[in-house]
Amino acid sequence: MNKVILFFYLLVAGCLFSCSEGTVLYSDIVDIENSNWHKDSIAQFSFDVTDTTQPVAVRLRVDNSDEYYWANLYLFSTISFPSGKVIRDTLNLIISDYAGRWTGKGIGDKYENTFVIKNNIIFPEYGRFTFSLQQAMRCEDFNNAISGIHSVGIEILEYK
């Protein structure tokens, strides 16, 4: 019986250690001035790619507070390649559940949300890439700005 329990604990421990995240290759956060993100304000993240064989994951971080009015956040995401190629996408990030509870980790009224936006991708070129994030909420009643988003960030990790 003891061997079965020991085997079970070793199996669980092995699973936990094998689920570790890959090495962080790039990480940066841009603070939103006065937590008031205007639609014309763009957060940019530039990094150099030196390995075009390494699969990576791209994570997005959004820090919000109770001051944020909506349950989701639409963003325009743009990736600019060293060759000049540009890929643009629209992201719909859910940061509150149907009951109005924030989904991110937090203390008090500050919440940190993490989203995997690309998984198991390989950058096809060497050189400097730029990720740009622009809020895309329809907020004409709020002077085209959203309150309660404190910062946004990008993390690029080795894909495991």
Tab-separated table of C-alpha atoms in Angstrom:
chain	number	residue	atom	x	y	z
A	1	MET	CA	0.000	0.000	0.000
A	2	ASN	CA	2.803	2.428	0.874
A	3	LYS	CA	4.433	1.819	-2.517
A	4	VAL	CA	1.194	2.768	-4.275
A	5	ILE	CA	0.914	6.010	-2.289
A	6	LEU	CA	4.593	6.840	-2.895
A	7	PHE	CA	4.167	6.147	-6.620
A	8	PHE	CA	1.094	8.400	-6.726
A	9	TYR	CA	2.927	11.281	-4.997
A	10	LEU	CA	5.918	10.926	-7.312
A	11	LEU	CA	3.613	10.900	-10.327
A	12	VAL	CA	1.841	14.086	-9.188
A	13	ALA	CA	5.163	15.806	-8.399
A	14	GLY	CA	6.512	14.840	-11.828
A	15	CYS	CA	3.443	16.276	-13.533
A	16	LEU	CA	3.720	19.533	-11.617
A	17	PHE	CA	7.386	20.001	-12.463
A	18	SER	CA	6.865	19.116	-16.134
A	19	CYS	CA	4.222	21.855	-16.454
A	20	SER	CA	6.723	24.644	-15.865
A	21	GLU	CA	6.729	27.567	-18.254
A	22	GLY	CA	9.398	28.133	-20.849
A	23	THR	CA	12.189	30.650	-20.502
A	24	VAL	CA	11.077	34.263	-20.890
A	25	LEU	CA	12.757	35.687	-24.007
A	26	TYR	CA	11.196	39.158	-23.805
A	27	SER	CA	8.970	40.953	-21.328
A	28	ASP	CA	7.834	44.566	-21.098
A	29	ILE	CA	4.954	46.555	-19.626
A	30	VAL	CA	3.655	49.960	-20.715
A	31	ASP	CA	1.860	52.064	-18.120
A	32	ILE	CA	-1.290	53.820	-19.305
A	33	GLU	CA	-1.079	57.481	-18.335
A	34	ASN	CA	-3.548	58.261	-15.523
A	35	SER	CA	-5.207	54.872	-16.251
A	36	ASN	CA	-7.072	56.679	-19.039
A	37	TRP	CA	-6.397	54.918	-22.364
A	38	HIS	CA	-7.402	57.062	-25.348
A	39	LYS	CA	-8.168	55.279	-28.626
A	40	ASP	CA	-5.284	57.110	-30.340
A	41	SER	CA	-2.705	56.044	-27.734
A	42	ILE	CA	-0.712	52.999	-28.859
A	43	ALA	CA	1.426	50.782	-26.625
A	44	GLN	CA	4.473	49.506	-28.529
A	45	PHE	CA	6.876	46.680	-27.742
A	46	SER	CA	9.999	46.121	-29.875
A	47	PHE	CA	12.325	43.141	-29.622
A	48	ASP	CA	14.978	41.411	-31.702
A	49	VAL	CA	14.567	37.889	-33.069
A	50	THR	CA	17.858	36.010	-33.330
A	51	ASP	CA	16.494	32.442	-33.620
A	52	THR	CA	14.058	31.551	-36.406
A	53	THR	CA	13.757	27.903	-35.328
A	54	GLN	CA	12.580	28.306	-31.709
A	55	PRO	CA	8.800	27.933	-31.199
A	56	VAL	CA	7.451	30.624	-28.882
A	57	ALA	CA	4.281	31.618	-27.067
A	58	VAL	CA	3.136	35.235	-26.848
A	59	ARG	CA	1.259	36.339	-23.752
A	60	LEU	CA	-0.570	39.575	-23.189
A	61	ARG	CA	-0.964	41.125	-19.744
A	62	VAL	CA	-3.699	43.632	-18.866
A	63	ASP	CA	-3.882	45.295	-15.442
A	64	ASN	CA	-7.262	46.782	-14.550
A	65	SER	CA	-9.128	48.158	-11.549
A	66	ASP	CA	-12.748	48.342	-10.427
A	67	GLU	CA	-12.896	51.649	-12.277
A	68	TYR	CA	-13.024	49.749	-15.602
A	69	TYR	CA	-16.606	49.866	-16.881
A	70	TRP	CA	-16.883	46.859	-19.243
A	71	ALA	CA	-16.626	43.058	-18.919
A	72	ASN	CA	-14.346	42.730	-21.943
A	73	LEU	CA	-11.632	44.684	-23.704
A	74	TYR	CA	-11.269	44.890	-27.477
A	75	LEU	CA	-7.750	45.554	-28.734
A	76	PHE	CA	-6.214	46.047	-32.154
A	77	SER	CA	-2.998	44.022	-32.226
A	78	THR	CA	-0.397	44.786	-34.887
A	79	ILE	CA	2.810	42.856	-35.552
A	80	SER	CA	5.359	44.647	-37.736
A	81	PHE	CA	8.073	42.456	-39.260
A	82	PRO	CA	11.636	43.583	-40.044
A	83	SER	CA	10.845	43.207	-43.772
A	84	GLY	CA	7.943	45.675	-43.501
A	85	LYS	CA	5.163	43.078	-43.504
A	86	VAL	CA	2.327	43.951	-41.094
A	87	ILE	CA	-0.285	41.637	-39.562
A	88	ARG	CA	-3.254	43.210	-37.793
A	89	ASP	CA	-5.785	41.380	-35.640
A	90	THR	CA	-8.646	42.233	-33.304
A	91	LEU	CA	-8.620	40.655	-29.852
A	92	ASN	CA	-11.612	40.309	-27.531
A	93	LEU	CA	-10.311	39.809	-23.999
A	94	ILE	CA	-12.823	38.733	-21.350
A	95	ILE	CA	-11.823	40.259	-17.992
A	96	SER	CA	-15.066	39.779	-16.062
A	97	ASP	CA	-17.401	36.799	-15.747
A	98	TYR	CA	-21.176	36.920	-16.243
A	99	ALA	CA	-21.716	37.748	-12.566
A	100	GLY	CA	-19.443	40.791	-12.847
A	101	ARG	CA	-16.478	39.272	-10.974
A	102	TRP	CA	-13.047	40.139	-12.360
A	103	THR	CA	-11.253	37.108	-13.785
A	104	GLY	CA	-7.690	38.257	-13.094
A	105	LYS	CA	-5.587	37.722	-10.012
A	106	GLY	CA	-5.618	40.648	-7.651
A	107	ILE	CA	-5.681	42.318	-4.302
A	108	GLY	CA	-8.111	45.091	-3.441
A	109	ASP	CA	-9.307	46.729	-6.643
A	110	LYS	CA	-6.244	45.922	-8.832
A	111	TYR	CA	-6.354	42.872	-11.124
A	112	GLU	CA	-3.759	41.267	-13.385
A	113	ASN	CA	-5.063	39.338	-16.403
A	114	THR	CA	-2.876	37.133	-18.596
A	115	PHE	CA	-3.914	35.875	-22.040
A	116	VAL	CA	-2.044	33.607	-24.449
A	117	ILE	CA	-2.568	35.286	-27.819
A	118	LYS	CA	-0.178	33.163	-29.917
A	119	ASN	CA	1.024	29.652	-29.158
A	120	ASN	CA	3.687	27.505	-30.819
A	121	ILE	CA	4.653	30.071	-33.450
A	122	ILE	CA	8.032	30.562	-35.091
A	123	PHE	CA	9.200	34.003	-36.159
A	124	PRO	CA	10.107	33.609	-39.854
A	125	GLU	CA	12.656	36.448	-40.022
A	126	TYR	CA	15.668	37.726	-38.118
A	127	GLY	CA	15.606	41.297	-36.896
A	128	ARG	CA	13.473	43.763	-34.962
A	129	PHE	CA	9.763	42.994	-34.554
A	130	THR	CA	7.262	45.444	-33.072
A	131	PHE	CA	3.983	44.545	-31.361
A	132	SER	CA	1.488	47.399	-31.077
A	133	LEU	CA	-1.655	47.399	-28.937
A	134	GLN	CA	-4.465	49.919	-29.311
A	135	GLN	CA	-7.721	49.869	-27.398
A	136	ALA	CA	-10.677	49.365	-29.737
A	137	MET	CA	-13.654	49.941	-27.458
A	138	ARG	CA	-16.632	51.930	-28.729
A	139	CYS	CA	-16.553	54.653	-26.127
A	140	GLU	CA	-17.671	57.894	-27.776
A	141	ASP	CA	-19.627	58.765	-24.617
A	142	PHE	CA	-16.314	58.692	-22.706
A	143	ASN	CA	-14.353	61.006	-25.068
A	144	ASN	CA	-12.900	57.944	-26.847
A	145	ALA	CA	-10.949	56.933	-23.738
A	146	ILE	CA	-11.396	54.092	-21.278
A	147	SER	CA	-10.611	54.383	-17.571
A	148	GLY	CA	-9.395	51.651	-15.274
A	149	ILE	CA	-6.721	50.028	-17.454
A	150	HIS	CA	-3.433	50.710	-15.660
A	151	SER	CA	-0.981	48.911	-17.927
A	152	VAL	CA	-0.575	46.434	-20.762
A	153	GLY	CA	2.342	44.142	-21.428
A	154	ILE	CA	3.775	41.524	-23.740
A	155	GLU	CA	5.756	38.428	-22.832
A	156	ILE	CA	7.456	36.090	-25.285
A	157	LEU	CA	8.390	32.668	-23.918
A	158	GLU	CA	9.994	29.545	-25.284
A	159	TYR	CA	7.161	27.201	-26.195
A	160	LYS	CA	7.330	23.879	-24.360
